Short mmCIF file of C-alpha atoms in Angstrom, two decimals:
data_model
loop_
_atom_site.label_atom_id
_atom_site.label_comp_id
_atom_site.label_asym_id
_atom_site.label_seq_id
_atom_site.Cartn_x
_atom_site.Cartn_y
_atom_site.Cartn_z
CA LEU A 283 204.22 87.66 104.02
CA LEU A 284 200.50 88.39 104.03
CA LEU A 285 199.60 85.30 101.86
CA TRP A 286 201.93 83.10 104.22
CA LEU A 287 200.28 84.30 107.48
CA GLY A 288 196.69 84.13 106.06
CA SER A 289 197.17 80.65 104.83
CA ARG A 290 198.31 79.70 108.32
CA LEU A 291 195.89 81.72 110.58
CA GLY A 292 192.78 80.56 109.09
CA SER A 293 193.48 77.39 107.33
CA PHE A 294 190.97 74.54 107.39
CA GLU A 295 193.89 71.94 107.62
CA PRO A 296 194.05 71.67 111.40
CA LEU A 297 190.34 71.19 111.87
CA TYR A 298 190.17 68.80 108.91
CA ARG A 299 192.92 66.50 110.51
CA GLN A 300 191.53 66.84 113.95
CA GLN A 301 188.20 65.67 112.82
CA THR A 302 189.39 62.85 110.55
CA GLU A 303 191.41 61.41 113.42
CA ALA A 304 188.61 61.69 115.67
CA CYS A 305 186.39 59.65 113.40
CA ARG A 306 188.98 57.18 112.55
CA GLU A 307 189.11 56.52 116.35
CA THR A 308 185.34 55.30 116.28
CA LEU A 309 185.84 52.85 113.28
CA PRO A 310 184.27 49.47 114.14
CA PRO A 311 186.52 46.55 113.93
CA PRO A 312 187.15 45.13 110.45
CA GLY A 313 184.46 42.81 109.13
CA ALA A 314 184.38 39.82 107.16
CA LEU A 315 185.09 39.69 103.55
CA LEU A 316 182.33 40.55 101.12
CA THR A 317 180.75 37.39 99.45
CA ALA A 318 178.33 36.69 96.65
CA ALA A 319 175.79 35.61 99.17
CA ASP A 320 175.73 39.22 100.77
CA LEU A 321 174.61 40.52 97.35
CA GLN A 322 171.61 38.37 97.28
CA ALA A 323 169.11 40.86 98.65
CA LEU A 324 170.23 43.64 96.08
CA PRO A 325 168.71 44.20 92.66
CA PRO A 326 170.30 42.27 89.98
CA LEU A 327 171.37 45.19 88.17
CA LEU A 328 173.43 46.34 91.36
CA GLN A 329 174.70 42.82 91.89
CA VAL A 330 176.40 43.11 88.45
CA TYR A 331 177.69 46.26 89.33
CA LEU A 332 179.42 45.20 92.53
CA GLU A 333 180.81 42.19 90.86
CA ARG A 334 182.26 44.18 87.98
CA CYS A 335 183.87 46.65 90.46
CA GLY A 336 185.58 43.73 92.13
CA ALA A 337 183.99 44.14 95.64
CA ILE A 338 183.45 40.35 96.10
CA GLY A 339 186.25 38.92 98.12
CA LYS A 340 187.39 42.36 99.56
CA PRO A 341 186.87 43.69 103.21
CA ARG A 342 183.64 45.49 103.83
CA VAL A 343 184.20 49.20 103.52
CA ARG A 344 184.09 51.11 106.87
CA GLY A 345 185.23 54.11 105.01
CA PHE A 346 187.66 55.72 102.53
CA ARG A 347 190.18 58.36 101.74
CA ALA A 348 190.01 59.77 98.19
CA ARG A 349 192.23 62.46 96.47
CA PHE A 350 191.04 64.35 93.26
CA ARG A 351 192.37 67.23 91.06
CA GLY A 352 190.30 69.16 88.56
CA ARG A 353 188.61 72.54 88.27
CA PHE A 354 185.55 74.03 89.57
CA ARG A 355 183.53 77.30 89.87
CA ASN A 356 181.43 78.87 92.44
CA GLY A 357 178.31 80.22 91.28
CA LEU A 358 176.72 80.53 87.67
CA ARG A 359 179.03 83.23 86.79
CA GLY A 360 182.14 82.43 88.57
CA PRO A 361 185.65 81.66 86.90
CA TRP A 362 187.03 78.16 86.77
CA MET A 363 189.43 77.65 89.43
CA PRO A 364 192.01 74.59 89.59
CA PHE A 365 191.85 72.44 92.49
CA THR A 366 192.98 69.57 94.48
CA SER A 367 191.03 67.71 97.16
CA GLU A 368 191.20 65.13 99.80
CA GLN A 369 188.44 63.72 101.54
CA TYR A 370 187.27 61.03 104.33
CA ASN A 371 184.02 59.33 104.26
CA PHE A 372 182.86 56.93 107.02
CA VAL A 373 180.07 54.34 106.89
CA GLU A 374 179.38 54.16 110.68
CA PRO A 375 179.27 56.64 112.60
CA SER A 376 178.42 58.26 109.38
CA ALA A 377 180.49 61.27 108.39
CA ARG A 378 182.09 63.10 105.36
CA LEU A 379 184.81 65.50 105.47
CA PHE A 380 185.86 67.26 102.37
CA LEU A 381 188.86 69.68 101.77
CA MET A 382 189.42 71.59 98.78
CA ARG A 383 192.51 73.72 97.97
CA ALA A 384 192.25 76.12 94.97
CA ALA A 385 193.37 79.44 93.56
CA LEU A 386 191.36 82.41 92.49
CA PHE A 387 193.21 84.92 90.26
CA GLY A 388 196.46 83.60 91.76
CA LEU A 389 195.12 83.82 95.44
CA PRO A 390 194.88 80.79 97.67
CA LEU A 391 191.38 79.50 98.49
CA GLN A 392 190.10 76.70 100.65
CA GLY A 393 186.63 75.15 100.80
CA TYR A 394 185.66 72.77 103.52
CA HIS A 395 182.56 70.41 103.94
CA ASP A 396 182.08 68.69 107.28
CA PHE A 397 179.22 66.51 108.05
CA ILE A 398 179.13 64.71 111.21
CA GLY A 399 176.26 63.85 113.07
CA ASN A 400 172.96 65.53 111.71
CA ALA A 401 174.66 68.97 110.95
CA ALA A 402 176.44 69.91 107.61
CA ARG A 403 178.54 72.93 107.11
CA PHE A 404 180.09 74.32 103.93
CA ARG A 405 182.59 77.18 104.13
CA ILE A 406 184.91 78.89 101.59
CA ARG A 407 187.86 81.34 102.68
CA LEU A 408 189.99 83.26 100.44
CA LEU A 409 193.61 83.70 101.78
CA SER A 410 192.39 81.53 104.68
CA VAL A 411 191.23 84.72 106.23
CA LEU A 412 188.25 86.15 104.37
CA GLN A 413 185.21 83.73 104.45
CA VAL A 414 183.25 84.30 101.56
CA VAL A 415 180.82 81.30 101.95
CA ASP A 416 179.46 79.72 105.14
CA GLY A 417 176.47 77.56 104.54
CA GLN A 418 174.65 75.41 107.11
CA GLY A 419 171.21 74.66 108.19
CA PRO A 420 168.34 72.12 106.86
CA THR A 421 168.88 72.53 103.07
CA PHE A 422 172.60 71.98 103.61
CA ASN A 423 172.01 68.99 105.71
CA GLN A 424 169.89 67.45 102.93
CA SER A 425 172.24 68.44 100.03
CA GLU A 426 175.12 66.83 101.88
CA THR A 427 173.15 63.73 102.40
CA VAL A 428 172.80 63.58 98.60
CA THR A 429 176.62 64.06 98.06
CA LEU A 430 177.32 61.34 100.91
CA PHE A 431 175.11 58.91 98.90
CA ASN A 432 176.77 59.74 95.74
CA ASP A 433 180.20 59.18 96.94
CA PHE A 434 179.41 55.74 98.26
CA CYS A 435 177.84 54.78 94.97
CA VAL A 436 180.73 55.90 92.88
CA LEU A 437 183.74 55.56 95.10
CA ALA A 438 182.81 52.69 97.50
CA PRO A 439 180.35 50.50 96.14
CA ALA A 440 180.77 47.83 98.62
CA ALA A 441 179.46 49.95 101.16
CA LEU A 442 176.02 49.94 99.56
CA VAL A 443 175.43 46.41 100.97
CA ASP A 444 175.39 47.74 104.49
CA LEU A 445 173.82 51.11 104.07
CA PRO A 446 169.93 51.96 104.81
CA ILE A 447 168.88 52.07 101.15
CA GLN A 448 165.64 50.91 99.47
CA TRP A 449 166.15 49.99 95.75
CA THR A 450 163.49 50.04 92.97
CA MET A 451 164.22 49.04 89.40
CA VAL A 452 163.18 51.63 86.70
CA THR A 453 164.52 50.41 83.39
CA PRO A 454 166.88 47.63 82.53
CA HIS A 455 169.83 50.07 83.08
CA SER A 456 168.61 52.00 85.97
CA LEU A 457 167.46 51.96 89.43
CA ARG A 458 166.36 54.47 92.06
CA GLY A 459 167.48 54.41 95.42
CA VAL A 460 166.04 55.85 98.61
CA PHE A 461 168.86 56.61 101.15
CA SER A 462 167.99 57.41 104.78
CA ARG A 463 170.46 58.92 107.18
CA GLY A 464 169.58 60.34 110.67
CA GLU A 465 166.77 62.83 109.97
CA GLN A 466 167.24 63.15 106.10
CA THR A 467 165.85 60.92 103.39
CA VAL A 468 166.86 61.51 99.73
CA SER A 469 166.43 59.85 96.39
CA ALA A 470 168.69 59.22 93.34
CA LEU A 471 168.41 57.71 89.99
CA LEU A 472 171.78 55.39 89.12
CA THR A 473 172.28 54.69 85.50
CA PHE A 474 174.53 51.92 84.08
CA ASP A 475 175.88 51.12 80.81
CA GLU A 476 175.62 47.70 79.04
CA ALA A 477 178.71 46.42 80.73
CA GLY A 478 177.43 47.20 84.09
CA ASP A 479 179.56 50.22 84.79
CA LEU A 480 177.78 53.22 86.64
CA VAL A 481 177.73 56.25 84.29
CA ASN A 482 175.40 58.54 86.01
CA PHE A 483 173.94 59.52 89.34
CA SER A 484 171.07 62.03 89.49
CA SER A 485 168.97 63.51 92.27
CA PRO A 486 166.21 66.01 92.84
CA ASP A 487 166.94 66.55 96.45
CA ARG A 488 170.07 68.81 96.36
CA TYR A 489 170.25 72.57 96.64
CA PHE A 490 172.27 74.98 94.72
CA SER A 491 173.92 77.91 96.71
CA SER A 492 176.75 80.19 95.70
CA ASP A 493 176.82 82.17 98.75
CA GLY A 494 175.77 79.82 101.60
CA LYS A 495 172.53 81.91 102.21
CA THR A 496 170.08 81.68 99.28
CA THR A 497 169.27 78.30 97.90
CA GLU A 498 167.61 76.77 94.84
CA ARG A 499 166.26 73.16 94.61
CA TRP A 500 167.43 72.12 91.13
CA PRO A 501 168.03 68.56 89.78
CA TRP A 502 171.62 67.61 90.25
CA PHE A 503 173.52 64.86 88.35
CA THR A 504 177.11 63.69 88.08
CA PRO A 505 177.86 61.84 84.71
CA MET A 506 181.16 59.94 84.94
CA GLY A 507 183.40 57.67 82.87
CA GLN A 508 186.97 56.67 82.13
CA HIS A 509 186.41 53.50 84.22
CA ARG A 510 189.77 51.70 85.20
CA ASP A 511 191.38 49.97 88.01
CA PHE A 512 192.37 51.87 91.12
CA GLY A 513 194.46 49.28 92.91
CA ASN A 514 192.13 46.30 93.15
CA ILE A 515 188.71 47.90 92.44
CA ARG A 516 187.14 49.62 89.30
CA LEU A 517 186.03 52.90 89.55
CA PRO A 518 185.36 55.76 87.12
CA GLY A 519 188.44 57.89 86.64
CA TYR A 520 186.59 61.03 85.82
CA GLY A 521 183.23 62.78 86.71
CA GLU A 522 181.30 65.95 86.35
CA ALA A 523 179.07 67.71 88.91
CA THR A 524 176.22 69.44 87.05
CA TRP A 525 173.15 71.57 87.85
CA GLU A 526 169.91 71.51 85.77
CA THR A 527 169.20 75.19 85.76
CA PRO A 528 166.10 76.77 84.12
CA ASP A 529 168.54 78.08 81.52
CA GLY A 530 170.06 74.84 80.93
CA ASP A 531 172.68 72.45 82.29
CA PHE A 532 175.41 74.12 84.31
CA VAL A 533 178.67 72.14 84.80
CA TYR A 534 180.35 73.47 87.90
CA GLY A 535 183.18 70.63 88.75
CA GLU A 536 185.40 68.41 86.93
CA PHE A 537 186.86 65.67 88.96
CA HIS A 538 189.87 63.32 88.17
CA LEU A 539 190.42 60.54 90.75
CA GLN A 540 193.98 60.40 91.78
CA GLU A 541 194.01 57.91 94.50
CA ILE A 542 191.69 55.91 97.00
CA GLU A 543 192.34 54.20 100.12
CA TYR A 544 189.73 52.01 101.91
CA LEU A 545 189.44 51.72 105.62
#
């Protein structure tokens, strides 16, 4: 009974539903289909990527809903926890809402990221009552901007046509993007394989925090693979979230894409 009451009283589900519906109501009208001409201003490497993904001839992306399953751990010594997640991302007005449901030693746990306007917040609750993490402030705003940039590069490549990004070629198979959102400007290196699939995204601008209070600025990267078709778009089916710590690489999340719907 206590588990049931806890899951109801402090669940993030109602807030998540309320915020996603409010963002959906502000979506602009559907735009024209994306054409090859729309890609001409992008670096050739990015044009190949969008063509390979199948973005040409599809509607411009206003946002998306994605579902994952996998496992993650909070903190450098935290245990692995199985999870399922659902998220909404919106291009304009920009927003990211990410709800994770997990279990810690058999007890239900929820994590919620919400990033609307200029303020990001990340919370974790055990039994939906005990709040064990509540992170917010400038470092979280910057970190969530990096995550938002990553989401669009990996899950909604067509959105890169309309986002404020400055691109620079680095090698024949990599390019750097500088993404601006409100008060934040962050950068990332995108790496592609010979076929043109995106296989890694790395950024120096994200902060590690296990408690929502202390932060460390460490390189963050998300190697990915198992590319396949999800409906009519080609995306990676698997990805990892990794910190480059002073003691070596630390993988804290393994993500299997289950479903994606574009708005």
